Short mmCIF file of C-alpha atoms in Angstrom, two decimals:
data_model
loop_
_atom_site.label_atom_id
_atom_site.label_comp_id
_atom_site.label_asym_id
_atom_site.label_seq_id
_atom_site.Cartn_x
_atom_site.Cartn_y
_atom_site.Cartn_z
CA UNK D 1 21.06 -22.60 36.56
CA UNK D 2 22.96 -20.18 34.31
CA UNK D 3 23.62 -22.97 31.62
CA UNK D 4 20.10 -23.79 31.86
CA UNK D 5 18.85 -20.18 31.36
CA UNK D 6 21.77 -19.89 28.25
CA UNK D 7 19.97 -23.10 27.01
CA UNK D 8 16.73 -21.89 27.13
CA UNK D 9 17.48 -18.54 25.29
CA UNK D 10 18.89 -20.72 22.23
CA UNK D 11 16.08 -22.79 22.18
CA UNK D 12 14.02 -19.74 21.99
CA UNK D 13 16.31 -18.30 19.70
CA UNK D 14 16.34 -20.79 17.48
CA UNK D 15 12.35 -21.47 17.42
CA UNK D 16 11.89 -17.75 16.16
CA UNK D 17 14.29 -18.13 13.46
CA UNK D 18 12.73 -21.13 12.14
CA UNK D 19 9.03 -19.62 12.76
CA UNK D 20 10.83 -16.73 10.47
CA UNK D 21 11.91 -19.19 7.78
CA UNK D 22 8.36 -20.72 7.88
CA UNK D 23 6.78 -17.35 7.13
CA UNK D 24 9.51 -16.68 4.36
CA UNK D 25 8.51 -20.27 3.20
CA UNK D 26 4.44 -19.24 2.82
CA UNK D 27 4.88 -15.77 1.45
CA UNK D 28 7.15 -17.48 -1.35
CA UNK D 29 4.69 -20.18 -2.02
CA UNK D 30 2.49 -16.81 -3.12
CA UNK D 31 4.54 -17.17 -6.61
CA UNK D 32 2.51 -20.25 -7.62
CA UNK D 33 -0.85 -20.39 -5.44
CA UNK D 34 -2.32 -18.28 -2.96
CA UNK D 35 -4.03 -21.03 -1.97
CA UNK D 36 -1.34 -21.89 0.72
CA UNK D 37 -0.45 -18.41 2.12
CA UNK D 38 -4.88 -18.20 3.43
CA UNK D 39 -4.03 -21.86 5.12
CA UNK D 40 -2.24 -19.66 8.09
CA UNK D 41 -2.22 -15.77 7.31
CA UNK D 42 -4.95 -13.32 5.84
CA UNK D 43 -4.80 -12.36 2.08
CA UNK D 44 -4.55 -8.62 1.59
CA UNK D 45 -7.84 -6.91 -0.09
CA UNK D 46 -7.96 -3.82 -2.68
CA UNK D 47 -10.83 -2.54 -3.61
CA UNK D 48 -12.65 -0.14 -1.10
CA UNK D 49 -10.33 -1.65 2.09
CA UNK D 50 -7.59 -0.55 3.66
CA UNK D 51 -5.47 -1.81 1.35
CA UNK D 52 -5.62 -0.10 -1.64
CA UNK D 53 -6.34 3.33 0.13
CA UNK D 54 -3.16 3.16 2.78
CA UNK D 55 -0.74 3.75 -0.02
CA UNK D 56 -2.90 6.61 -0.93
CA UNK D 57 -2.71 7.84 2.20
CA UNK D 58 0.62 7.44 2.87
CA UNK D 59 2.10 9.45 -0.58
CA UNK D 60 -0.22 11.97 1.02
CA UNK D 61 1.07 12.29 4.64
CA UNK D 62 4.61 12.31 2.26
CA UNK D 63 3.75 15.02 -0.01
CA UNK D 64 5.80 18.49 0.68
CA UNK D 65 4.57 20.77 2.55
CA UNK D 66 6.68 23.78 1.41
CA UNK D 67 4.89 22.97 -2.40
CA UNK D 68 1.21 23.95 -0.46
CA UNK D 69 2.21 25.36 2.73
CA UNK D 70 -0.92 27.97 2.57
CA UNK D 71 -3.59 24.67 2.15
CA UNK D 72 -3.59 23.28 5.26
CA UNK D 73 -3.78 19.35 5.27
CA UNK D 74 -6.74 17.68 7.11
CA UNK D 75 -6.96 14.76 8.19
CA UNK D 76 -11.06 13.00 8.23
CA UNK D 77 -10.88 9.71 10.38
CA UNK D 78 -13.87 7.74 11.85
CA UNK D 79 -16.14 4.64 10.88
CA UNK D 80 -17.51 3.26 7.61
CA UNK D 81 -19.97 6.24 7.86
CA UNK D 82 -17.15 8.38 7.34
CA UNK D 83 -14.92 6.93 4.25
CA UNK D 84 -17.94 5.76 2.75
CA UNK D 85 -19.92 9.46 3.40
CA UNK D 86 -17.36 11.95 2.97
CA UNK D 87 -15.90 12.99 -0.68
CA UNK D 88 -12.48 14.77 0.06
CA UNK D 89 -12.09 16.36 -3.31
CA UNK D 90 -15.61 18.04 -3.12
CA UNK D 91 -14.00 19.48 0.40
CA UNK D 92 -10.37 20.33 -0.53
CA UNK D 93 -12.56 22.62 -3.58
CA UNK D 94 -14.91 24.21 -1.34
CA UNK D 95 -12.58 25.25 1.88
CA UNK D 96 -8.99 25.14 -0.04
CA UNK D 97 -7.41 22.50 2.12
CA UNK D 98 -5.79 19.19 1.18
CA UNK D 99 -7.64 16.21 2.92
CA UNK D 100 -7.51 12.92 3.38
CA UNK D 101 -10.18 10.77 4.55
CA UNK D 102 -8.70 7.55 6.52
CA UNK D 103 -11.73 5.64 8.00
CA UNK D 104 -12.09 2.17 8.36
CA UNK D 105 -15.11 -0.05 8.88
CA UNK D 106 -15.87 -0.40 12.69
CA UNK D 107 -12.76 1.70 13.55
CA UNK D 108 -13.69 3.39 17.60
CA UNK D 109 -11.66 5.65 18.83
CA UNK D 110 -8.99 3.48 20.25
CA UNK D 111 -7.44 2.31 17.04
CA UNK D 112 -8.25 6.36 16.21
CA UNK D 113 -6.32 7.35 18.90
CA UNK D 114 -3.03 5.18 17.46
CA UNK D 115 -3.35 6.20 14.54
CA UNK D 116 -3.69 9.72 15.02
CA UNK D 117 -0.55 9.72 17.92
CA UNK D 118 1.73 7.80 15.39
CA UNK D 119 1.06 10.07 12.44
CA UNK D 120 1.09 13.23 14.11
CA UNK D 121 4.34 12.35 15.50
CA UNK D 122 6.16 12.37 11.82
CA UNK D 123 3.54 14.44 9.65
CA UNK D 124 2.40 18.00 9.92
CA UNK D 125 -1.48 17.80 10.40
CA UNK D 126 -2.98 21.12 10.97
CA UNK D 127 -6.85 20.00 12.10
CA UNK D 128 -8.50 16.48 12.34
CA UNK D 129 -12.00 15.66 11.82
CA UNK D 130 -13.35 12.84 14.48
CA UNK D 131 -16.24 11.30 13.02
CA UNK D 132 -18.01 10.08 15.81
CA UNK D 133 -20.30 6.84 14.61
CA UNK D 134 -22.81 5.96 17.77
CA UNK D 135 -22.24 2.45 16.50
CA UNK D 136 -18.92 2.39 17.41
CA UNK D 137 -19.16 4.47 21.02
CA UNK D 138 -19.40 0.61 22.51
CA UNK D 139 -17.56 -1.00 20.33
CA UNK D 140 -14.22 -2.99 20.93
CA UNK D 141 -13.26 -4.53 17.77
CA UNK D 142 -10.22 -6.74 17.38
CA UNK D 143 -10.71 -6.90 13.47
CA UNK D 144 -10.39 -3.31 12.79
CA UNK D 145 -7.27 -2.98 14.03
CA UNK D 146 -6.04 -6.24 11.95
CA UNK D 147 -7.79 -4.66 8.65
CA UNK D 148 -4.60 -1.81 9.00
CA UNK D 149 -2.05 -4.37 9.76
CA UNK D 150 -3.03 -6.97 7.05
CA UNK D 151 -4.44 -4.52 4.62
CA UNK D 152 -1.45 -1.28 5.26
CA UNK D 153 0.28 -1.98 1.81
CA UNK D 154 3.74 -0.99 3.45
CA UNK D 155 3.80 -2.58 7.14
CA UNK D 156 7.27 -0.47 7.70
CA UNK D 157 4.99 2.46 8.33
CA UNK D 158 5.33 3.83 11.97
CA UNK D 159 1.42 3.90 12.43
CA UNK D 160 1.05 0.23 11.44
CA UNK D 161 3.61 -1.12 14.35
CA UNK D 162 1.65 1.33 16.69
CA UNK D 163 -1.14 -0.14 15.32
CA UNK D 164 -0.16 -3.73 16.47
CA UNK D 165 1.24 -2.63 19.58
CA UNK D 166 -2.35 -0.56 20.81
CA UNK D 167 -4.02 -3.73 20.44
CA UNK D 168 -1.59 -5.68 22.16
CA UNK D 169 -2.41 -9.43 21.41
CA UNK D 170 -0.49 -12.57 19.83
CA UNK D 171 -2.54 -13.05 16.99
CA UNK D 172 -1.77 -9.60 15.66
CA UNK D 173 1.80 -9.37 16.46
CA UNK D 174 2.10 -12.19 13.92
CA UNK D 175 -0.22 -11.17 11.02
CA UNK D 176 2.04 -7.99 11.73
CA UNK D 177 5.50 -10.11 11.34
CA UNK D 178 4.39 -12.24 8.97
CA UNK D 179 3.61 -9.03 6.74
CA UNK D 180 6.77 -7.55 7.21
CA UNK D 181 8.49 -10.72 5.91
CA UNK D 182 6.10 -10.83 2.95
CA UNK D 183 7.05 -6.92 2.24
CA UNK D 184 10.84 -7.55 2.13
CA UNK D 185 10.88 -10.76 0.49
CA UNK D 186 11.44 -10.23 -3.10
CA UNK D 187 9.85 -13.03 -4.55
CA UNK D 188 6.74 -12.48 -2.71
CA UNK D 189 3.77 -11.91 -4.93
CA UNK D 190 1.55 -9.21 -3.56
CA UNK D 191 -1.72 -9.31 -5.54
CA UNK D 192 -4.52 -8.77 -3.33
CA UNK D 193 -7.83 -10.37 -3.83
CA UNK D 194 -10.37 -8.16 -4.71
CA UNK D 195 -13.19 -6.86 -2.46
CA UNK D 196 -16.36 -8.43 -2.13
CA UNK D 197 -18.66 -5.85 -2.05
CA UNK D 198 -19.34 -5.27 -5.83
CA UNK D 199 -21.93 -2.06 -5.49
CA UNK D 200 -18.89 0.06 -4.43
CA UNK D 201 -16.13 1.75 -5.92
CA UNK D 202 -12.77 3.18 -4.86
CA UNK D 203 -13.03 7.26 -6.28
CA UNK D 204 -9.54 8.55 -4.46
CA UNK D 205 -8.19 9.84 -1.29
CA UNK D 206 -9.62 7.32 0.88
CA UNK D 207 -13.43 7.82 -0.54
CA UNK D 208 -15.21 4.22 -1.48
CA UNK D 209 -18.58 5.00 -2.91
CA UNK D 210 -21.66 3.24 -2.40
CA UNK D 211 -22.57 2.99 -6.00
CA UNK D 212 -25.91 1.49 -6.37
CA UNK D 213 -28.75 1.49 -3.42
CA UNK D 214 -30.81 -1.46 -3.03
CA UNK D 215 -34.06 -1.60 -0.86
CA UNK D 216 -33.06 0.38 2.35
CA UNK D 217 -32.45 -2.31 5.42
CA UNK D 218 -32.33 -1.52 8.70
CA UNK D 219 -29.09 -3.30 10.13
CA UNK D 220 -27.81 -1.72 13.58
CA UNK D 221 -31.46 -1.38 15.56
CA UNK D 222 -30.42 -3.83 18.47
CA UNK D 223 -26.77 -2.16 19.31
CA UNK D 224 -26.26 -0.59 22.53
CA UNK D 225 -25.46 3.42 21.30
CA UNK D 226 -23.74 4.32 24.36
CA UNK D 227 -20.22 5.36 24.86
CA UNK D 228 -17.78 2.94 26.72
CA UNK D 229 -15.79 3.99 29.33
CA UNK D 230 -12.58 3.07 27.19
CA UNK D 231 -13.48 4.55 24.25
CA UNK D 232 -14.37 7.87 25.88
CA UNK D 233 -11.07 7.64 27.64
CA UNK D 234 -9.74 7.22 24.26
CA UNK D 235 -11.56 10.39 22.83
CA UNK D 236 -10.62 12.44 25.75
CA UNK D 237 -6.55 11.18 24.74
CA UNK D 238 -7.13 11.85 20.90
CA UNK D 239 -8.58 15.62 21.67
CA UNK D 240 -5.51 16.54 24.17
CA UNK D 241 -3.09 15.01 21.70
CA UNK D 242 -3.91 17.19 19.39
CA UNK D 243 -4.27 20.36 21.81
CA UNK D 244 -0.53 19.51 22.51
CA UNK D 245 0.70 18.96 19.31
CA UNK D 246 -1.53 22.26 18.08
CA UNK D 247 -3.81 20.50 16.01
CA UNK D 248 -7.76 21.53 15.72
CA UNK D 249 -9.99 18.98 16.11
CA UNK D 250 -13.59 19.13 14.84
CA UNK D 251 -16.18 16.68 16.54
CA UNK D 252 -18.63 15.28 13.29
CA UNK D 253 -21.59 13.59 14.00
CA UNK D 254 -23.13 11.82 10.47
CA UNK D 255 -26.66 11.86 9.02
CA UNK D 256 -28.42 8.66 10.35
CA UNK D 257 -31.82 7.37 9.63
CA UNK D 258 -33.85 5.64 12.16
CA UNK D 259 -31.45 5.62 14.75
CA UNK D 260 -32.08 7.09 18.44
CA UNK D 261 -29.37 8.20 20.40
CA UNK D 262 -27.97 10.93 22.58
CA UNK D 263 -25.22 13.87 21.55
CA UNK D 264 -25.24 15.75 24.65
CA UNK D 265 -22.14 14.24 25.93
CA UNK D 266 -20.31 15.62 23.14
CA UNK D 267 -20.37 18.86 24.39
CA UNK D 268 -18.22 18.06 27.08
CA UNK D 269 -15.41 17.97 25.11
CA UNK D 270 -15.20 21.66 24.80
CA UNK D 271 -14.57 21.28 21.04
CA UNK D 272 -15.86 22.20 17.84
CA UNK D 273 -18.98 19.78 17.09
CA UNK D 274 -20.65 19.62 13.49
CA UNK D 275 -24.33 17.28 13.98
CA UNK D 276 -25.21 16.55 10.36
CA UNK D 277 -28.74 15.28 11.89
CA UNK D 278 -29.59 18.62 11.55
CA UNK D 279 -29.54 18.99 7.96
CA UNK D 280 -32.25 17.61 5.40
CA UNK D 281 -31.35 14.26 3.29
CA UNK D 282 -33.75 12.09 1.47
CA UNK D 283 -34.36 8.96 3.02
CA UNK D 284 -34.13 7.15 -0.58
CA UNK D 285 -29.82 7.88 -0.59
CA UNK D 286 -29.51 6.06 2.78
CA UNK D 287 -28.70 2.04 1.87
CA UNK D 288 -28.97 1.53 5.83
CA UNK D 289 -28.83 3.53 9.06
CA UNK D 290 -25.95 4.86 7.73
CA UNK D 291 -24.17 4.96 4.88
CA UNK D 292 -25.12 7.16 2.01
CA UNK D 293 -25.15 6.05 -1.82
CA UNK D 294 -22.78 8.26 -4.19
CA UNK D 295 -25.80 11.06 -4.89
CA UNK D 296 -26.40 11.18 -0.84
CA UNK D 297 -22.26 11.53 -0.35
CA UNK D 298 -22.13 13.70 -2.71
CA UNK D 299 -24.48 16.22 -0.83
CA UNK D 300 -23.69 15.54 2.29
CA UNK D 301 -20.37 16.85 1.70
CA UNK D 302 -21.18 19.63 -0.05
CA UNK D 303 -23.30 20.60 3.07
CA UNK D 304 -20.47 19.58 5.39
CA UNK D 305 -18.22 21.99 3.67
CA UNK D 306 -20.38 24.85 4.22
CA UNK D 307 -20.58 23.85 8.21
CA UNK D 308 -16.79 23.98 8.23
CA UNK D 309 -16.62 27.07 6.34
CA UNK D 310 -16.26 28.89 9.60
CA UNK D 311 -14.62 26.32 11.76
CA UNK D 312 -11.58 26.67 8.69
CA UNK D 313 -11.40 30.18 8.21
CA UNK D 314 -9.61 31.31 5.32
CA UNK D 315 -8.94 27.56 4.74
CA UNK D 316 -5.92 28.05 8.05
CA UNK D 317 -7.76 26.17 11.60
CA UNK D 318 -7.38 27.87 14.21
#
């Protein structure tokens, strides 16, 4: 029995070695054709992904805080409706603060909540502002969480193992492997394919800008907008992390257009809560439901400055 058990942990052994050849194998082959590499693993994409923003974001969570230690930093998270909405320069003018705005398309508050744990556990964050899509109250999507471990441009980062880990599944501890290898392997050639989406473009600190704004079409009417029970467990985690780790968190609800859904369980949270439905925006800046062109961004961040004018007071949360 013991022999067999010895046996069994060389075989093992020796399969994940070879499985870590293979993968050393395929990022080389990256040197001549990429063509090879998207047979078994996910390219990397830059513009407006995760991609091209994560090293962004992580020479920001880097940068020293004894240089700007009266402009608190603050970190924006949420949905597409957030980095695609939400201009941090136009903020970190108005309120004197240094922000960052990490979003990711389809991200709910699970992946939010690893994320925010894993950072917060290395960086000095002094308030976080919880975007809180109704698209994504229901929402359990596998593919957000692989967008920041395929698309994190250094997969060493704390946050991007936690990443892998929250989700928990096969498929993503290998894309998350198989990017590690690629990162240390010298002759590796990282050269992400560009994004798709041609009527964006990538202004800084996490913002991707809807730049032009075809016909507005209605995209999200048949989604249940309705929080799960998971993903308010999640919210619930994300607000007393940050209580315990004496961090403000501000609750942000985006403009929408033609969407119906209900808010008043947000003020169970017993936390600061910003509804953006409130304010006036033309209907003509909305592309969808949603997301904003640049104009629309533009001034809805200018407004959402002057709603957190009191929430940061003297630019220092609470």
């Amino acid at each position: 029995m013991k022999s067999f058990l010895i046996n069994t942990w060389k075989f093992i052994g020796l399969a994940v070695m070879l499985y870590v050849v293979f993968m050393f194998f395929i990022s080389s082959t990256t040197q001549v054709t990429p063509k090879i590499e998207k047979l078994f693993y996910p390219s990397e994409r830059m513009q407006g992904s995760t991609y091209e923003r994560t090293s962004e974001l992580n020479a920001w969570l880097e940068e020293d805080n004894t240089t700007t230690q009266d402009t608190p930093k603050v970190l924006l998270i949420g949905a597409s409706s957030c980095y695609r909405n939400i201009y941090p320069a136009l903020l970190d003018d108005a309120l004197n603060i240094n922000s960052f705005n990490a979003g990711s398309a389809g991200m709910n508050t699970a992946l939010e909540y690893h994320i925010v744990e894993s950072i917060t556990s290395e960086h000095k964050i002094d308030a976080i502002i919880l975007e809180l899509c109704p698209l994504v109250w229901n929402l359990k999507r596998s593919s957000s969480f692989q967008d920041w471990i395929i698309n994190s441009q250094n997969p060493l980062e704390n946050y991007v193992l936690d990443i892998a880990r929250g989700i928990n599944r096969t498929k993503e501890y290998v894309y998350y492997f198989y990017r590690v290898v690629k990162y240390l392997n010298p002759i590796a050639k990282r050269n992400p394919r560009p994004y798709l989406d041609k009527t964006t473009k990538y202004v800084g600190k996490g913002f991707d800008c809807i730049d032009e704004t075809p016909s507005y079409k209605p995209n999200y009417q048949n989604m249940e907008l309705d929080w799960s029970d998971e993903n308010w467990a999640y919210l619930n985690k994300i607000i007393e992390l940050n209580r315990e780790r004496g961090i403000k968190t501000i609750a942000l609800s985006s403009p929408t257009r033609d969407l119906i859904y209900d808010l008043s369980k947000i003020s169970d949270l017993n936390i600061s809560h910003i509804d953006m439905n409130k304010s006036e925006f033309q209907m003509e800046w909305f592309q969808d439901e949603l997301h904003m062109n640049c104009e629309g961004a533009h001034m809805y961040t200018t407004e959402l400055a002057n709603q957190l004018k009191p929430l940061l007071s003297s630019g220092i949360p609470d």
